[in-house]
CSV table of C-alpha atoms in Angstrom, one decimal:
chain,number,residue,atom,x,y,z
A,1,UNK,CA,37.8,10.1,-27.2
A,2,UNK,CA,39.2,12.5,-24.6
A,3,UNK,CA,37.5,15.4,-26.3
A,4,UNK,CA,34.2,13.5,-26.3
A,5,UNK,CA,34.4,12.7,-22.6
A,6,UNK,CA,35.3,16.3,-21.9
A,7,UNK,CA,32.3,17.5,-23.9
A,8,UNK,CA,30.0,15.2,-22.1
A,9,UNK,CA,31.4,16.2,-18.7
A,10,UNK,CA,30.9,19.9,-19.5
A,11,UNK,CA,27.2,19.2,-20.4
A,12,UNK,CA,26.7,17.3,-17.2
A,13,UNK,CA,28.2,20.1,-15.1
A,14,UNK,CA,26.1,22.7,-17.0
A,15,UNK,CA,23.0,20.7,-16.3
A,16,UNK,CA,23.7,20.3,-12.6
A,17,UNK,CA,24.5,24.0,-12.2
A,18,UNK,CA,21.4,25.0,-14.1
A,19,UNK,CA,19.2,22.7,-11.9
A,20,UNK,CA,21.0,23.9,-8.7
A,21,UNK,CA,20.2,27.5,-9.7
A,22,UNK,CA,16.6,26.6,-10.0
A,23,UNK,CA,16.7,25.0,-6.6
A,24,UNK,CA,18.2,28.1,-4.9
A,25,UNK,CA,15.1,30.3,-5.7
A,26,UNK,CA,13.7,30.2,-2.1
A,27,UNK,CA,17.1,31.3,-0.5
A,28,UNK,CA,16.8,34.9,-1.7
A,29,UNK,CA,13.2,35.0,-0.5
A,30,UNK,CA,14.3,33.9,3.0
A,31,UNK,CA,17.0,36.6,3.1
A,32,UNK,CA,14.4,39.3,2.2
A,33,UNK,CA,12.0,38.5,5.1
A,34,UNK,CA,11.4,41.5,7.3
A,35,UNK,CA,11.1,39.9,10.7
A,36,UNK,CA,12.9,38.3,13.5
A,37,UNK,CA,16.2,39.4,15.2
A,38,UNK,CA,18.6,41.5,13.2
A,39,UNK,CA,20.6,39.2,10.8
A,40,UNK,CA,18.4,36.2,11.5
A,41,UNK,CA,16.9,36.0,8.0
A,42,UNK,CA,20.4,36.1,6.4
A,43,UNK,CA,21.6,33.4,8.8
A,44,UNK,CA,18.7,31.1,8.1
A,45,UNK,CA,19.0,31.7,4.3
A,46,UNK,CA,22.7,30.8,4.4
A,47,UNK,CA,22.0,27.6,6.3
A,48,UNK,CA,19.2,26.6,4.0
A,49,UNK,CA,21.5,26.4,1.1
A,50,UNK,CA,23.0,23.1,2.5
A,51,UNK,CA,19.4,21.7,3.0
A,52,UNK,CA,19.0,21.6,-0.8
A,53,UNK,CA,22.2,19.9,-1.7
A,54,UNK,CA,22.1,16.4,-3.1
A,55,UNK,CA,23.6,14.8,0.1
A,56,UNK,CA,21.2,16.6,2.4
A,57,UNK,CA,18.4,14.7,4.2
A,58,UNK,CA,15.0,15.3,2.5
A,59,UNK,CA,13.5,16.2,5.8
A,60,UNK,CA,16.1,18.9,6.6
A,61,UNK,CA,14.4,21.6,4.4
A,62,UNK,CA,11.1,21.0,6.2
A,63,UNK,CA,12.8,21.5,9.6
A,64,UNK,CA,14.3,24.7,8.1
A,65,UNK,CA,10.9,25.9,6.9
A,66,UNK,CA,9.5,25.5,10.4
A,67,UNK,CA,12.5,27.6,11.6
A,68,UNK,CA,11.6,30.4,9.2
A,69,UNK,CA,8.2,30.7,10.8
A,70,UNK,CA,9.5,30.2,14.3
A,71,UNK,CA,12.2,32.8,14.2
A,72,UNK,CA,11.1,35.3,11.5
A,73,UNK,CA,7.4,35.3,12.4
A,74,UNK,CA,4.3,34.4,10.4
A,75,UNK,CA,4.0,37.5,8.2
A,76,UNK,CA,3.1,37.1,4.6
A,77,UNK,CA,6.7,37.3,3.4
A,78,UNK,CA,7.9,34.8,6.0
A,79,UNK,CA,5.1,32.4,5.1
A,80,UNK,CA,5.8,32.7,1.4
A,81,UNK,CA,9.5,32.1,2.0
A,82,UNK,CA,8.7,29.0,4.1
A,83,UNK,CA,6.3,27.6,1.5
A,84,UNK,CA,9.0,28.2,-1.1
A,85,UNK,CA,11.4,26.1,0.9
A,86,UNK,CA,8.8,23.3,1.4
A,87,UNK,CA,8.2,23.0,-2.4
A,88,UNK,CA,11.8,23.6,-3.4
A,89,UNK,CA,13.3,21.0,-5.7
A,90,UNK,CA,16.2,19.3,-3.9
A,91,UNK,CA,19.4,19.0,-5.9
A,92,UNK,CA,20.1,15.5,-7.2
A,93,UNK,CA,22.8,14.0,-9.4
A,94,UNK,CA,21.1,12.7,-12.6
A,95,UNK,CA,24.1,10.5,-13.3
A,96,UNK,CA,24.3,8.7,-9.9
A,97,UNK,CA,22.0,6.3,-8.1
A,98,UNK,CA,19.4,6.4,-10.8
A,99,UNK,CA,18.7,10.1,-10.0
A,100,UNK,CA,16.7,8.9,-7.0
A,101,UNK,CA,14.2,11.6,-5.8
A,102,UNK,CA,14.1,11.4,-2.0
A,103,UNK,CA,11.1,12.9,-0.2
A,104,UNK,CA,10.6,13.3,3.5
A,105,UNK,CA,8.6,10.4,5.0
A,106,UNK,CA,8.4,11.9,8.6
A,107,UNK,CA,4.6,12.5,9.2
A,108,UNK,CA,5.4,15.1,11.9
A,109,UNK,CA,7.1,17.4,9.3
A,110,UNK,CA,6.6,20.2,8.7
A,111,UNK,CA,5.2,20.9,12.2
A,112,UNK,CA,3.8,24.3,11.2
A,113,UNK,CA,0.2,23.8,10.3
A,114,UNK,CA,0.2,26.4,7.6
A,115,UNK,CA,2.9,24.4,5.8
A,116,UNK,CA,1.3,21.0,5.9
A,117,UNK,CA,-0.3,19.4,2.9
A,118,UNK,CA,2.0,21.0,0.4
A,119,UNK,CA,4.0,18.8,-1.9
A,120,UNK,CA,7.4,19.5,-3.4
A,121,UNK,CA,8.9,19.7,-6.8
A,122,UNK,CA,11.2,17.0,-8.1
A,123,UNK,CA,13.7,16.9,-11.0
A,124,UNK,CA,11.7,17.4,-14.2
A,125,UNK,CA,13.9,14.7,-15.8
A,126,UNK,CA,12.0,12.3,-13.5
A,127,UNK,CA,8.7,14.1,-13.4
A,128,UNK,CA,8.5,13.8,-17.2
A,129,UNK,CA,4.7,14.2,-17.4
A,130,UNK,CA,4.7,17.2,-15.0
A,131,UNK,CA,2.2,15.6,-12.6
A,132,UNK,CA,4.3,16.2,-9.5
A,133,UNK,CA,4.9,19.8,-10.5
A,134,UNK,CA,1.1,20.3,-11.1
A,135,UNK,CA,0.3,18.8,-7.7
A,136,UNK,CA,2.8,21.1,-6.0
A,137,UNK,CA,1.3,24.2,-7.7
A,138,UNK,CA,-2.2,23.1,-6.7
A,139,UNK,CA,-1.3,22.3,-3.0
A,140,UNK,CA,0.3,25.7,-2.5
A,141,UNK,CA,-3.1,27.2,-2.9
A,142,UNK,CA,-5.2,24.3,-1.6
A,143,UNK,CA,-3.2,22.1,0.7
A,144,UNK,CA,-4.1,18.4,1.0
A,145,UNK,CA,-5.3,16.7,4.2
A,146,UNK,CA,-2.0,15.7,5.8
A,147,UNK,CA,-3.3,14.5,9.2
A,148,UNK,CA,-0.9,11.7,10.2
A,149,UNK,CA,0.7,11.7,6.7
A,150,UNK,CA,4.1,12.7,5.5
A,151,UNK,CA,4.9,14.5,2.3
A,152,UNK,CA,6.0,11.2,0.9
A,153,UNK,CA,2.6,9.7,1.8
A,154,UNK,CA,0.9,12.5,0.0
A,155,UNK,CA,2.8,11.8,-3.2
A,156,UNK,CA,2.2,8.1,-3.0
A,157,UNK,CA,-1.5,8.8,-2.4
A,158,UNK,CA,-1.5,10.9,-5.5
A,159,UNK,CA,-0.1,8.0,-7.5
A,160,UNK,CA,3.6,9.1,-7.7
A,161,UNK,CA,5.0,6.4,-5.5
A,162,UNK,CA,6.8,4.8,-8.4
A,163,UNK,CA,9.1,7.9,-9.0
A,164,UNK,CA,9.9,9.1,-5.5
A,165,UNK,CA,11.5,7.4,-2.5
A,166,UNK,CA,10.6,8.1,1.1
A,167,UNK,CA,13.4,9.1,3.4
A,168,UNK,CA,13.2,9.2,7.2
A,169,UNK,CA,14.6,12.1,9.3
A,170,UNK,CA,17.4,9.8,10.4
A,171,UNK,CA,18.4,9.3,6.7
A,172,UNK,CA,17.1,5.8,6.1
A,173,UNK,CA,14.8,4.9,3.2
A,174,UNK,CA,11.2,4.5,4.0
A,175,UNK,CA,9.0,2.2,1.9
A,176,UNK,CA,10.2,1.1,-1.5
A,177,UNK,CA,11.9,-2.1,-2.5
A,178,UNK,CA,13.5,-2.7,0.9
A,179,UNK,CA,10.1,-3.0,2.6
A,180,UNK,CA,8.7,-5.0,-0.3
A,181,UNK,CA,11.5,-7.5,-0.1
A,182,UNK,CA,11.1,-7.7,3.7
A,183,UNK,CA,7.4,-8.3,3.3
A,184,UNK,CA,8.0,-10.9,0.6
A,185,UNK,CA,10.5,-12.7,2.8
A,186,UNK,CA,8.1,-12.7,5.7
A,187,UNK,CA,5.3,-14.0,3.5
A,188,UNK,CA,7.6,-16.7,2.2
A,189,UNK,CA,8.5,-17.8,5.7
A,190,UNK,CA,4.8,-17.7,6.7
A,191,UNK,CA,3.9,-19.7,3.7
A,192,UNK,CA,6.6,-22.3,4.6
A,193,UNK,CA,5.2,-22.5,8.1
A,194,UNK,CA,1.7,-22.9,6.8
A,195,UNK,CA,2.7,-25.7,4.5
A,196,UNK,CA,4.6,-27.4,7.4
A,197,UNK,CA,1.6,-27.1,9.6
A,198,UNK,CA,-0.7,-28.5,6.9
A,199,UNK,CA,1.6,-31.5,6.5
A,200,UNK,CA,1.6,-32.1,10.2
A,201,UNK,CA,-2.2,-31.9,10.2
A,202,UNK,CA,-2.4,-34.4,7.4
A,203,UNK,CA,-0.1,-36.8,9.2
A,204,UNK,CA,-2.1,-36.4,12.4
A,205,UNK,CA,-5.3,-37.0,10.5
A,206,UNK,CA,-3.9,-40.2,8.9
A,207,UNK,CA,-2.7,-41.5,12.3
A,208,UNK,CA,-6.1,-40.8,13.8
A,209,UNK,CA,-7.8,-42.6,10.9
A,210,UNK,CA,-5.4,-45.6,11.3
A,211,UNK,CA,-6.1,-45.8,15.0
A,212,UNK,CA,-9.8,-45.5,14.4
A,213,UNK,CA,-9.7,-48.4,11.9
A,214,UNK,CA,-7.6,-50.6,14.3
A,215,UNK,CA,-10.1,-49.9,17.1
A,216,UNK,CA,-13.0,-50.8,14.8
A,217,UNK,CA,-11.3,-54.1,13.8
A,218,UNK,CA,-10.6,-55.0,17.4
A,219,UNK,CA,-14.2,-54.2,18.2
A,220,UNK,CA,-15.4,-56.5,15.4
A,221,UNK,CA,-13.2,-59.4,16.6
A,222,UNK,CA,-14.5,-59.1,20.1
A,223,UNK,CA,-18.0,-59.0,18.9
A,224,UNK,CA,-17.5,-62.1,16.7
A,225,UNK,CA,-15.9,-64.0,19.6
A,226,UNK,CA,-18.5,-63.1,22.3
A,227,UNK,CA,-21.7,-63.0,20.3
A,228,UNK,CA,-21.8,-66.0,18.1
A,229,UNK,CA,-25.5,-66.8,18.9
A,230,UNK,CA,-26.6,-63.4,17.6
A,231,UNK,CA,-24.0,-63.1,14.9
A,232,UNK,CA,-26.4,-61.9,12.3
A,233,UNK,CA,-27.9,-59.0,14.3
A,234,UNK,CA,-24.6,-58.1,15.9
A,235,UNK,CA,-22.6,-58.3,12.6
A,236,UNK,CA,-25.3,-56.2,11.0
A,237,UNK,CA,-25.1,-53.6,13.8
A,238,UNK,CA,-21.3,-53.7,13.7
A,239,UNK,CA,-21.3,-53.3,9.9
A,240,UNK,CA,-23.7,-50.3,10.2
A,241,UNK,CA,-21.6,-48.8,12.9
A,242,UNK,CA,-18.4,-49.3,10.9
A,243,UNK,CA,-20.0,-47.8,7.8
A,244,UNK,CA,-21.1,-44.8,9.8
A,245,UNK,CA,-17.6,-44.5,11.3
A,246,UNK,CA,-16.0,-44.8,7.9
A,247,UNK,CA,-18.4,-42.3,6.5
A,248,UNK,CA,-17.7,-39.8,9.3
A,249,UNK,CA,-14.0,-40.4,8.9
A,250,UNK,CA,-14.3,-39.8,5.1
A,251,UNK,CA,-16.2,-36.6,5.8
A,252,UNK,CA,-13.6,-35.4,8.2
A,253,UNK,CA,-10.8,-36.2,5.8
A,254,UNK,CA,-12.6,-34.4,3.0
A,255,UNK,CA,-13.1,-31.4,5.3
A,256,UNK,CA,-9.4,-31.5,6.2
A,257,UNK,CA,-8.4,-31.7,2.6
A,258,UNK,CA,-10.5,-28.7,1.7
A,259,UNK,CA,-9.0,-26.7,4.6
A,260,UNK,CA,-5.5,-27.7,3.6
A,261,UNK,CA,-6.3,-26.9,-0.1
A,262,UNK,CA,-7.5,-23.4,1.0
A,263,UNK,CA,-4.4,-22.8,3.1
A,264,UNK,CA,-2.2,-24.0,0.2
A,265,UNK,CA,-3.9,-21.7,-2.2
A,266,UNK,CA,-3.4,-18.8,0.1
A,267,UNK,CA,0.2,-19.7,0.7
A,268,UNK,CA,1.0,-20.2,-3.0
A,269,UNK,CA,-0.7,-17.1,-4.3
A,270,UNK,CA,-4.1,-16.3,-5.8
A,271,UNK,CA,-5.1,-17.6,-9.1
A,272,UNK,CA,-8.3,-16.7,-11.0
A,273,UNK,CA,-8.4,-18.5,-14.3
A,274,UNK,CA,-5.3,-17.6,-16.2
A,275,UNK,CA,-4.6,-14.7,-13.8
A,276,UNK,CA,-2.0,-15.5,-11.2
A,277,UNK,CA,-1.7,-12.6,-8.6
A,278,UNK,CA,1.4,-14.1,-7.1
A,279,UNK,CA,2.0,-13.0,-3.5
A,280,UNK,CA,-1.0,-10.7,-3.2
A,281,UNK,CA,-4.8,-10.8,-2.9
A,282,UNK,CA,-5.8,-7.9,-5.2
A,283,UNK,CA,-8.9,-6.5,-3.4
A,284,UNK,CA,-9.7,-3.0,-2.1
A,285,UNK,CA,-11.6,-1.9,1.0
A,286,UNK,CA,-14.0,1.0,1.7
A,287,UNK,CA,-14.5,2.0,5.3
A,288,UNK,CA,-14.5,4.9,7.7
A,289,UNK,CA,-11.8,6.0,10.2
A,290,UNK,CA,-8.7,5.1,8.2
A,291,UNK,CA,-5.6,7.1,8.7
A,292,UNK,CA,-6.8,9.0,11.8
A,293,UNK,CA,-9.8,10.2,9.8
A,294,UNK,CA,-13.2,10.6,11.4
A,295,UNK,CA,-15.3,7.4,11.5
A,296,UNK,CA,-17.8,9.1,9.2
A,297,UNK,CA,-15.2,9.8,6.5
A,298,UNK,CA,-15.0,6.7,4.3
A,299,UNK,CA,-11.9,6.1,2.1
A,300,UNK,CA,-10.6,3.4,-0.2
A,301,UNK,CA,-7.5,1.3,0.5
A,302,UNK,CA,-5.6,-1.7,-0.8
A,303,UNK,CA,-6.5,-4.7,1.4
A,304,UNK,CA,-3.4,-6.8,1.1
A,305,UNK,CA,-0.5,-5.4,3.3
A,306,UNK,CA,2.3,-6.4,0.8
A,307,UNK,CA,0.5,-4.8,-2.1
A,308,UNK,CA,-0.3,-1.7,-0.1
A,309,UNK,CA,3.3,-0.9,0.8
A,310,UNK,CA,3.5,2.7,1.7
A,311,UNK,CA,0.2,3.7,0.0
A,312,UNK,CA,-2.1,5.7,2.1
A,313,UNK,CA,-5.9,5.6,2.0
A,314,UNK,CA,-7.7,7.9,-0.4
A,315,UNK,CA,-11.1,9.4,-1.0
A,316,UNK,CA,-10.6,8.9,-4.7
A,317,UNK,CA,-10.8,5.1,-5.6
A,318,UNK,CA,-8.9,5.7,-8.9
A,319,UNK,CA,-5.7,6.5,-6.8
A,320,UNK,CA,-6.0,3.1,-5.0
A,321,UNK,CA,-6.8,1.0,-8.1
A,322,UNK,CA,-4.0,2.6,-10.0
A,323,UNK,CA,-1.5,1.9,-7.1
A,324,UNK,CA,-2.7,-1.7,-6.8
A,325,UNK,CA,-2.2,-2.5,-10.5
A,326,UNK,CA,1.3,-1.0,-10.2
A,327,UNK,CA,2.1,-3.1,-7.2
A,328,UNK,CA,1.0,-6.3,-8.9
A,329,UNK,CA,4.0,-5.7,-11.2
A,330,UNK,CA,6.4,-4.2,-8.6
A,331,UNK,CA,6.1,-6.5,-5.6
A,332,UNK,CA,3.4,-9.2,-6.1
A,333,UNK,CA,5.0,-11.1,-8.9
A,334,UNK,CA,1.7,-11.3,-10.8
A,335,UNK,CA,1.6,-12.5,-14.4
A,336,UNK,CA,0.5,-10.5,-17.4
A,337,UNK,CA,-3.1,-11.9,-17.3
A,338,UNK,CA,-3.5,-10.7,-13.7
A,339,UNK,CA,-2.2,-7.3,-14.6
A,340,UNK,CA,-4.6,-7.1,-17.6
A,341,UNK,CA,-7.5,-8.1,-15.4
A,342,UNK,CA,-6.6,-5.4,-12.9
A,343,UNK,CA,-6.4,-2.7,-15.5
A,344,UNK,CA,-9.9,-3.8,-16.8
A,345,UNK,CA,-11.3,-3.6,-13.2
A,346,UNK,CA,-9.6,-0.2,-12.8
A,347,UNK,CA,-11.3,1.1,-15.9
A,348,UNK,CA,-14.7,-0.1,-14.7
A,349,UNK,CA,-14.2,1.8,-11.5
A,350,UNK,CA,-13.1,5.0,-13.3
A,351,UNK,CA,-16.3,4.8,-15.5
A,352,UNK,CA,-18.5,4.6,-12.4
A,353,UNK,CA,-17.4,7.9,-10.9
A,354,UNK,CA,-18.8,6.8,-7.6
A,355,UNK,CA,-17.4,6.7,-4.0
A,356,UNK,CA,-19.2,4.0,-2.0
A,357,UNK,CA,-19.2,0.4,-1.1
A,358,UNK,CA,-20.6,-0.6,-4.5
A,359,UNK,CA,-17.5,1.0,-6.1
A,360,UNK,CA,-15.2,-1.3,-4.1
A,361,UNK,CA,-17.5,-4.3,-4.8
A,362,UNK,CA,-17.3,-3.5,-8.6
A,363,UNK,CA,-13.6,-3.7,-8.6
A,364,UNK,CA,-13.3,-6.8,-6.4
A,365,UNK,CA,-15.8,-8.6,-8.5
A,366,UNK,CA,-14.2,-7.5,-11.8
A,367,UNK,CA,-10.8,-8.7,-10.7
A,368,UNK,CA,-12.2,-12.1,-9.6
A,369,UNK,CA,-12.9,-11.8,-5.9
A,370,UNK,CA,-16.7,-11.2,-5.6
A,371,UNK,CA,-17.9,-10.8,-2.0
A,372,UNK,CA,-14.5,-9.7,-0.6
A,373,UNK,CA,-15.0,-7.9,2.7
A,374,UNK,CA,-14.7,-4.2,2.2
A,375,UNK,CA,-14.9,-3.1,5.9
A,376,UNK,CA,-12.5,-5.5,7.7
A,377,UNK,CA,-12.3,-3.0,10.7
A,378,UNK,CA,-15.9,-4.0,11.5
A,379,UNK,CA,-17.5,-0.6,11.2
A,380,UNK,CA,-20.4,0.4,9.0
A,381,UNK,CA,-20.2,-1.1,5.5
A,382,UNK,CA,-21.2,2.1,3.6
A,383,UNK,CA,-21.6,5.8,4.0
A,384,UNK,CA,-25.1,6.8,5.2
A,385,UNK,CA,-27.3,8.2,2.4
A,386,UNK,CA,-27.4,11.7,3.9
A,387,UNK,CA,-23.6,11.8,4.2
A,388,UNK,CA,-23.2,10.5,0.7
A,389,UNK,CA,-25.5,13.2,-0.7
A,390,UNK,CA,-23.7,15.9,1.3
A,391,UNK,CA,-20.3,14.7,-0.1
A,392,UNK,CA,-21.6,14.6,-3.6
A,393,UNK,CA,-22.8,18.3,-3.3
A,394,UNK,CA,-19.4,19.3,-1.8
A,395,UNK,CA,-17.6,17.6,-4.7
A,396,UNK,CA,-19.8,19.3,-7.3
A,397,UNK,CA,-19.2,22.7,-5.6
A,398,UNK,CA,-15.5,22.1,-5.6
A,399,UNK,CA,-15.5,21.1,-9.3
A,400,UNK,CA,-17.5,24.3,-10.1
A,401,UNK,CA,-15.0,26.5,-8.3
A,402,UNK,CA,-12.2,24.8,-10.1
């Protein structure tokens, strides 16, 4: 048994050392930069070693990459070294804390414009499909639009939010289960308040109806006592009036019941046939100006705040539909039928290969919410035809170059 434990420990140490060697690649590149004050490159390189350790904050290496440019200049060698630090895989312990892959969630880092929009590598034991590595390689040549977005936001936007965790510069986690639980608790409290208000409204309606009926009865008694000579006509008028009052009361009660039923449905989750979406309303939006983008740039987004979590808006609807279907499982407490319905709606959108209001409408209708508002901000509902044509040409040109 002791020999077996020793053998396993030796394997673990060898694995960690091998990964750490991989993560130290940018250090030598920083040391070799020909720029800055004498000895500055070696000093920064030595300090950068600690930025890649498992206990280091995920934002520290981005701050250090900015320092490379600030102190060693913006020559080709300095820029390449800084980019290498941005993309460097941070050391993690595969045998502790679920091998969590922390990524910087500070949207101001890195501050150097030439370093923005580049995504990092993570442990290949977590990035089993190599998607994060492929995106990192791609963004080194063609950075993503990172206006107002952190590195973590970019990975979430690309659909990798389920294998990375955001970390603020102060060290706290950003997004993830903590926010989901907080949102769920807030929703639960809000639902409880809504139910309490509905009960209060029902009691008030019943009291009003009781008072109205008492008033009608008193009016009938007074009419009977004071108008015996014209009892037939008066009683007929009173009966008609009472019938009208009762009909109005019934109408108001029905309306109140419908409103309360709508509030209760909203509080208790969203159900479409056998599909129960739990705490979330699974619709998507399509509107301009999201995420500090120009008003003329339209993007897709998850409408429900709880389901959205840390997901940023995206030009590609498939990113948003994929994230939403994942969130139905992760935070919304949806049942299997709801998830299956979402996956079907997601497939319909992927088959369209379009990026307009009709794309969002197709998803919302397929998932059971036809007519859902796709531009809640109140701007234009769809991209102008000229802009859409221009975007299509740009996408075709980009695909041709790729």
